[in-house]
mmCIF file of N, CA and C in Angstrom:
data_model
loop_
_atom_site.group_PDB
_atom_site.id
_atom_site.type_symbol
_atom_site.label_atom_id
_atom_site.label_comp_id
_atom_site.label_asym_id
_atom_site.label_seq_id
_atom_site.Cartn_x
_atom_site.Cartn_y
_atom_site.Cartn_z
ATOM 1 N N UNK A 1 64.420 26.556 -5.896
ATOM 2 C CA UNK A 1 64.974 25.529 -6.468
ATOM 3 C C UNK A 1 65.195 24.610 -7.818
ATOM 4 N N UNK A 2 64.397 25.590 -8.579
ATOM 5 C CA UNK A 2 63.637 24.924 -9.909
ATOM 6 C C UNK A 2 64.714 25.929 -11.255
ATOM 7 N N UNK A 3 65.776 25.991 -10.676
ATOM 8 C CA UNK A 3 66.656 26.334 -12.295
ATOM 9 C C UNK A 3 67.981 26.102 -12.504
ATOM 10 N N UNK A 4 68.403 26.012 -13.731
ATOM 11 C CA UNK A 4 69.692 25.152 -13.981
ATOM 12 C C UNK A 4 68.908 24.101 -14.756
ATOM 13 N N UNK A 5 69.378 22.943 -14.786
ATOM 14 C CA UNK A 5 69.546 21.593 -15.314
ATOM 15 C C UNK A 5 69.907 20.746 -14.564
ATOM 16 N N UNK A 6 69.229 19.556 -14.140
ATOM 17 C CA UNK A 6 69.402 18.491 -13.161
ATOM 18 C C UNK A 6 68.514 17.139 -14.030
ATOM 19 N N UNK A 7 69.015 16.024 -13.362
ATOM 20 C CA UNK A 7 68.640 14.981 -13.303
ATOM 21 C C UNK A 7 67.001 14.925 -12.595
ATOM 22 N N UNK A 8 66.049 14.710 -13.099
ATOM 23 C CA UNK A 8 65.086 14.587 -11.875
ATOM 24 C C UNK A 8 63.600 14.222 -12.788
ATOM 25 N N UNK A 9 62.625 14.830 -12.210
ATOM 26 C CA UNK A 9 61.501 13.790 -12.876
ATOM 27 C C UNK A 9 60.479 15.122 -13.488
ATOM 28 N N UNK A 10 60.589 15.906 -13.035
ATOM 29 C CA UNK A 10 60.016 17.495 -13.637
ATOM 30 C C UNK A 10 58.413 17.630 -13.039
ATOM 31 N N UNK A 11 58.620 17.597 -11.735
ATOM 32 C CA UNK A 11 57.286 18.159 -11.048
ATOM 33 C C UNK A 11 57.616 19.059 -10.282
ATOM 34 N N UNK A 12 56.459 19.973 -10.012
ATOM 35 C CA UNK A 12 56.583 21.002 -8.977
ATOM 36 C C UNK A 12 55.949 20.746 -7.691
ATOM 37 N N UNK A 13 56.460 20.657 -6.945
ATOM 38 C CA UNK A 13 56.291 20.374 -5.615
ATOM 39 C C UNK A 13 56.041 20.903 -4.330
ATOM 40 N N UNK A 14 55.370 20.591 -3.424
ATOM 41 C CA UNK A 14 54.834 21.190 -2.604
ATOM 42 C C UNK A 14 55.022 20.404 -0.934
ATOM 43 N N UNK A 15 54.822 21.178 0.398
ATOM 44 C CA UNK A 15 54.481 20.726 1.537
ATOM 45 C C UNK A 15 53.021 20.749 2.353
ATOM 46 N N UNK A 16 52.396 19.542 2.154
ATOM 47 C CA UNK A 16 51.020 19.827 2.636
ATOM 48 C C UNK A 16 50.991 18.693 3.746
ATOM 49 N N UNK A 17 50.732 18.930 4.950
ATOM 50 C CA UNK A 17 50.215 18.212 5.945
ATOM 51 C C UNK A 17 51.507 17.186 6.062
ATOM 52 N N UNK A 18 52.515 17.327 6.168
ATOM 53 C CA UNK A 18 53.633 16.864 6.025
ATOM 54 C C UNK A 18 54.262 15.611 5.329
ATOM 55 N N UNK A 19 53.476 15.784 4.001
ATOM 56 C CA UNK A 19 53.687 14.840 2.759
ATOM 57 C C UNK A 19 54.079 16.012 1.629
ATOM 58 N N UNK A 20 54.685 15.399 0.420
ATOM 59 C CA UNK A 20 54.619 16.083 -0.626
ATOM 60 C C UNK A 20 53.474 16.203 -1.756
ATOM 61 N N UNK A 21 53.212 17.423 -1.955
ATOM 62 C CA UNK A 21 51.973 17.358 -3.101
ATOM 63 C C UNK A 21 52.502 17.928 -4.196
ATOM 64 N N UNK A 22 52.192 17.468 -5.232
ATOM 65 C CA UNK A 22 52.553 17.499 -6.456
ATOM 66 C C UNK A 22 51.496 18.869 -6.839
ATOM 67 N N UNK A 23 52.290 20.298 -7.319
ATOM 68 C CA UNK A 23 51.605 21.309 -7.398
ATOM 69 C C UNK A 23 51.321 20.769 -9.168
ATOM 70 N N UNK A 24 52.178 20.743 -10.070
ATOM 71 C CA UNK A 24 52.008 20.409 -11.114
ATOM 72 C C UNK A 24 53.511 19.569 -11.998
ATOM 73 N N UNK A 25 52.548 18.694 -12.588
ATOM 74 C CA UNK A 25 53.995 17.988 -13.803
ATOM 75 C C UNK A 25 54.236 18.701 -14.539
ATOM 76 N N UNK A 26 55.564 18.994 -15.107
ATOM 77 C CA UNK A 26 55.748 19.825 -16.158
ATOM 78 C C UNK A 26 55.662 19.152 -17.302
ATOM 79 N N UNK A 27 54.978 19.911 -18.578
ATOM 80 C CA UNK A 27 54.554 19.111 -19.765
ATOM 81 C C UNK A 27 55.982 18.371 -20.621
ATOM 82 N N UNK A 28 55.679 16.932 -20.800
ATOM 83 C CA UNK A 28 56.529 16.310 -21.398
ATOM 84 C C UNK A 28 57.635 16.226 -20.849
ATOM 85 N N UNK A 29 57.590 15.817 -19.306
ATOM 86 C CA UNK A 29 58.599 15.251 -18.534
ATOM 87 C C UNK A 29 58.624 14.002 -18.225
ATOM 88 N N UNK A 30 59.261 13.132 -17.596
ATOM 89 C CA UNK A 30 59.034 11.960 -17.060
ATOM 90 C C UNK A 30 58.190 11.575 -16.227
ATOM 91 N N UNK A 31 57.738 12.561 -15.155
ATOM 92 C CA UNK A 31 56.526 12.477 -14.320
ATOM 93 C C UNK A 31 54.965 12.911 -15.123
ATOM 94 N N UNK A 32 55.220 13.710 -16.174
ATOM 95 C CA UNK A 32 53.981 13.919 -16.744
ATOM 96 C C UNK A 32 53.297 12.768 -17.636
ATOM 97 N N UNK A 33 54.560 11.882 -18.306
ATOM 98 C CA UNK A 33 54.660 10.910 -19.536
ATOM 99 C C UNK A 33 54.274 9.604 -18.542
ATOM 100 N N UNK A 34 54.786 9.705 -17.437
ATOM 101 C CA UNK A 34 54.485 8.150 -16.534
ATOM 102 C C UNK A 34 53.135 8.570 -15.761
ATOM 103 N N UNK A 35 52.026 9.778 -16.032
ATOM 104 C CA UNK A 35 50.734 9.402 -15.155
ATOM 105 C C UNK A 35 50.611 10.241 -14.318
ATOM 106 N N UNK A 36 51.915 10.700 -13.683
ATOM 107 C CA UNK A 36 51.738 11.960 -11.951
ATOM 108 C C UNK A 36 50.611 13.065 -12.597
ATOM 109 N N UNK A 37 49.703 13.174 -11.507
ATOM 110 C CA UNK A 37 48.769 14.412 -11.849
ATOM 111 C C UNK A 37 49.028 15.335 -10.627
ATOM 112 N N UNK A 38 48.716 16.702 -10.944
ATOM 113 C CA UNK A 38 48.481 17.805 -10.056
ATOM 114 C C UNK A 38 47.226 17.219 -8.685
ATOM 115 N N UNK A 39 48.381 17.199 -7.544
ATOM 116 C CA UNK A 39 47.096 16.896 -6.120
ATOM 117 C C UNK A 39 47.206 15.823 -6.039
ATOM 118 N N UNK A 40 48.233 15.049 -6.488
ATOM 119 C CA UNK A 40 48.784 13.538 -6.257
ATOM 120 C C UNK A 40 49.878 13.817 -4.929
ATOM 121 N N UNK A 41 49.666 13.139 -3.821
ATOM 122 C CA UNK A 41 50.452 13.000 -2.651
ATOM 123 C C UNK A 41 51.941 11.971 -2.795
ATOM 124 N N UNK A 42 53.049 12.516 -2.645
ATOM 125 C CA UNK A 42 54.064 11.811 -2.845
ATOM 126 C C UNK A 42 54.113 10.773 -1.306
ATOM 127 N N UNK A 43 54.000 9.783 -1.057
ATOM 128 C CA UNK A 43 53.750 9.343 0.248
ATOM 129 C C UNK A 43 55.381 8.372 0.611
ATOM 130 N N UNK A 44 55.843 7.658 -0.542
ATOM 131 C CA UNK A 44 57.142 7.064 -0.246
ATOM 132 C C UNK A 44 58.028 7.229 -1.793
ATOM 133 N N UNK A 45 59.807 7.561 -1.773
ATOM 134 C CA UNK A 45 60.564 7.634 -2.374
ATOM 135 C C UNK A 45 61.583 6.709 -2.471
ATOM 136 N N UNK A 46 61.170 5.393 -3.582
ATOM 137 C CA UNK A 46 62.273 4.284 -3.410
ATOM 138 C C UNK A 46 62.182 3.768 -2.108
ATOM 139 N N UNK A 47 60.981 3.273 -1.461
ATOM 140 C CA UNK A 47 60.486 2.912 -0.049
ATOM 141 C C UNK A 47 60.825 3.653 1.071
ATOM 142 N N UNK A 48 61.361 4.944 1.120
ATOM 143 C CA UNK A 48 61.641 5.859 2.116
ATOM 144 C C UNK A 48 60.255 6.373 2.263
ATOM 145 N N UNK A 49 59.861 6.582 3.184
ATOM 146 C CA UNK A 49 58.857 7.325 3.875
ATOM 147 C C UNK A 49 59.300 8.713 3.665
ATOM 148 N N UNK A 50 58.151 9.730 3.111
ATOM 149 C CA UNK A 50 58.118 11.275 2.961
ATOM 150 C C UNK A 50 57.645 11.680 3.907
ATOM 151 N N UNK A 51 57.232 11.257 5.036
ATOM 152 C CA UNK A 51 56.411 11.649 6.205
ATOM 153 C C UNK A 51 57.707 11.853 7.392
ATOM 154 N N UNK A 52 57.510 13.367 7.491
ATOM 155 C CA UNK A 52 58.792 13.897 8.547
ATOM 156 C C UNK A 52 59.681 13.900 7.870
ATOM 157 N N UNK A 53 59.942 13.938 6.514
ATOM 158 C CA UNK A 53 61.615 14.434 5.841
ATOM 159 C C UNK A 53 61.056 16.046 5.385
ATOM 160 N N UNK A 54 61.942 16.922 5.415
ATOM 161 C CA UNK A 54 61.742 18.512 4.828
ATOM 162 C C UNK A 54 61.141 17.977 3.364
ATOM 163 N N UNK A 55 60.597 19.310 2.612
ATOM 164 C CA UNK A 55 61.055 19.352 1.300
ATOM 165 C C UNK A 55 62.193 19.349 0.672
ATOM 166 N N UNK A 56 63.030 19.901 1.139
ATOM 167 C CA UNK A 56 64.378 19.859 0.267
ATOM 168 C C UNK A 56 65.232 18.735 0.302
ATOM 169 N N UNK A 57 64.566 17.909 1.284
ATOM 170 C CA UNK A 57 64.851 16.212 1.821
ATOM 171 C C UNK A 57 64.343 15.583 0.828
ATOM 172 N N UNK A 58 63.384 15.722 0.521
ATOM 173 C CA UNK A 58 62.492 14.875 -0.590
ATOM 174 C C UNK A 58 62.795 15.108 -1.794
ATOM 175 N N UNK A 59 63.022 16.472 -1.916
ATOM 176 C CA UNK A 59 63.238 17.032 -3.098
ATOM 177 C C UNK A 59 65.191 16.327 -3.857
ATOM 178 N N UNK A 60 65.520 16.266 -2.658
ATOM 179 C CA UNK A 60 66.993 15.446 -3.174
ATOM 180 C C UNK A 60 66.833 14.434 -3.217
ATOM 181 N N UNK A 61 66.121 13.284 -2.984
ATOM 182 C CA UNK A 61 65.713 11.933 -3.333
ATOM 183 C C UNK A 61 65.298 11.904 -4.297
ATOM 184 N N UNK A 62 64.398 12.756 -4.801
ATOM 185 C CA UNK A 62 63.738 12.638 -6.195
ATOM 186 C C UNK A 62 65.118 13.012 -7.328
ATOM 187 N N UNK A 63 65.871 13.298 -7.024
ATOM 188 C CA UNK A 63 66.879 14.355 -7.901
ATOM 189 C C UNK A 63 68.134 12.849 -8.116
ATOM 190 N N UNK A 64 68.707 12.669 -9.396
ATOM 191 C CA UNK A 64 69.493 11.529 -9.326
ATOM 192 C C UNK A 64 70.423 11.984 -10.468
ATOM 193 N N UNK A 65 71.165 10.755 -11.062
ATOM 194 C CA UNK A 65 71.817 10.773 -12.079
ATOM 195 C C UNK A 65 71.319 10.731 -13.226
ATOM 196 N N UNK A 66 71.065 11.263 -14.470
ATOM 197 C CA UNK A 66 70.113 11.092 -15.486
ATOM 198 C C UNK A 66 70.478 9.790 -15.876
ATOM 199 N N UNK A 67 68.770 8.730 -16.281
ATOM 200 C CA UNK A 67 68.865 7.771 -16.590
ATOM 201 C C UNK A 67 68.849 6.693 -15.490
ATOM 202 N N UNK A 68 68.817 7.028 -14.564
ATOM 203 C CA UNK A 68 68.775 6.230 -13.151
ATOM 204 C C UNK A 68 66.861 6.051 -13.193
ATOM 205 N N UNK A 69 66.611 5.168 -12.345
ATOM 206 C CA UNK A 69 65.340 4.551 -12.077
ATOM 207 C C UNK A 69 64.803 5.536 -10.880
ATOM 208 N N UNK A 70 63.674 5.747 -10.656
ATOM 209 C CA UNK A 70 62.996 5.953 -9.084
ATOM 210 C C UNK A 70 61.614 5.465 -9.200
ATOM 211 N N UNK A 71 61.586 4.923 -8.047
ATOM 212 C CA UNK A 71 60.028 4.301 -7.768
ATOM 213 C C UNK A 71 59.320 5.555 -6.519
ATOM 214 N N UNK A 72 58.300 6.042 -7.076
ATOM 215 C CA UNK A 72 57.635 7.063 -6.090
ATOM 216 C C UNK A 72 56.236 6.304 -6.163
ATOM 217 N N UNK A 73 55.713 6.087 -4.619
ATOM 218 C CA UNK A 73 54.458 5.813 -4.247
ATOM 219 C C UNK A 73 53.445 7.271 -3.906
ATOM 220 N N UNK A 74 52.189 6.663 -4.942
ATOM 221 C CA UNK A 74 51.410 8.210 -4.507
ATOM 222 C C UNK A 74 50.079 7.727 -4.273
ATOM 223 N N UNK A 75 49.481 8.782 -3.236
ATOM 224 C CA UNK A 75 48.149 8.498 -3.137
ATOM 225 C C UNK A 75 47.232 9.552 -3.850
ATOM 226 N N UNK A 76 45.982 9.429 -4.153
ATOM 227 C CA UNK A 76 45.634 9.908 -5.210
ATOM 228 C C UNK A 76 44.205 10.040 -4.614
ATOM 229 N N UNK A 77 43.165 11.113 -4.707
ATOM 230 C CA UNK A 77 41.989 11.077 -3.985
ATOM 231 C C UNK A 77 40.931 10.275 -5.242
ATOM 232 N N UNK A 78 40.067 9.699 -3.963
ATOM 233 C CA UNK A 78 39.239 9.022 -5.115
ATOM 234 C C UNK A 78 39.766 7.334 -5.112
ATOM 235 N N UNK A 79 40.755 7.194 -5.369
ATOM 236 C CA UNK A 79 41.550 6.011 -5.324
ATOM 237 C C UNK A 79 42.018 5.532 -4.003
ATOM 238 N N UNK A 80 41.690 4.172 -3.604
ATOM 239 C CA UNK A 80 41.942 3.730 -2.291
ATOM 240 C C UNK A 80 43.180 3.428 -2.677
ATOM 241 N N UNK A 81 43.627 2.749 -3.018
ATOM 242 C CA UNK A 81 45.161 2.056 -3.329
ATOM 243 C C UNK A 81 45.876 3.117 -3.873
ATOM 244 N N UNK A 82 46.949 2.894 -3.171
ATOM 245 C CA UNK A 82 48.392 3.656 -3.359
ATOM 246 C C UNK A 82 48.843 3.169 -5.019
ATOM 247 N N UNK A 83 49.285 4.174 -5.653
ATOM 248 C CA UNK A 83 50.049 3.983 -6.874
ATOM 249 C C UNK A 83 51.176 3.826 -7.136
ATOM 250 N N UNK A 84 52.052 3.291 -7.366
ATOM 251 C CA UNK A 84 53.450 3.081 -7.747
ATOM 252 C C UNK A 84 53.761 3.177 -9.247
ATOM 253 N N UNK A 85 54.593 4.244 -8.924
ATOM 254 C CA UNK A 85 55.114 4.624 -10.483
ATOM 255 C C UNK A 85 56.864 4.145 -10.148
ATOM 256 N N UNK A 86 57.322 3.894 -11.490
ATOM 257 C CA UNK A 86 58.680 3.966 -11.711
ATOM 258 C C UNK A 86 58.880 5.077 -12.990
ATOM 259 N N UNK A 87 59.948 5.716 -12.442
ATOM 260 C CA UNK A 87 60.038 6.964 -13.742
ATOM 261 C C UNK A 87 61.874 6.679 -13.873
ATOM 262 N N UNK A 88 62.036 7.030 -15.014
ATOM 263 C CA UNK A 88 63.321 7.225 -15.494
ATOM 264 C C UNK A 88 63.991 8.817 -15.324
ATOM 265 N N UNK A 89 64.838 8.809 -14.628
ATOM 266 C CA UNK A 89 65.357 10.675 -14.629
ATOM 267 C C UNK A 89 65.741 10.866 -16.166
ATOM 268 N N UNK A 90 65.491 12.048 -16.472
ATOM 269 C CA UNK A 90 66.273 12.734 -17.485
ATOM 270 C C UNK A 90 66.695 14.258 -17.091
ATOM 271 N N UNK A 91 67.222 15.480 -17.958
ATOM 272 C CA UNK A 91 67.478 16.098 -17.733
ATOM 273 C C UNK A 91 66.351 17.198 -17.862
ATOM 274 N N UNK A 92 65.905 17.904 -16.738
ATOM 275 C CA UNK A 92 64.912 18.537 -17.034
ATOM 276 C C UNK A 92 65.225 20.095 -16.712
ATOM 277 N N UNK A 93 65.124 20.678 -18.035
ATOM 278 C CA UNK A 93 65.478 21.870 -18.498
ATOM 279 C C UNK A 93 64.546 23.297 -17.701
ATOM 280 N N UNK A 94 64.762 24.274 -16.682
ATOM 281 C CA UNK A 94 63.628 24.946 -16.573
ATOM 282 C C UNK A 94 64.017 25.883 -17.461
#
């Protein structure tokens, strides 16, 4: 599902334990510039719990109009509190 152009964040994701795991942020994309790291777990997208959603549903929530903002809440190993990123979607070329 990562071919062509779309408004997104620029991260490769997979499903692990019912949540979305960042496999890797793509260099020079909104996600990498914001500080999203490989191994982060996305637990919320715009206040919507990700647990229980399919990978396709979660990816659909992250995509949207270029220039629009999205808020993702991330859990990172070694950090007790969740990290919230507000990221502006850009055209992601694959």
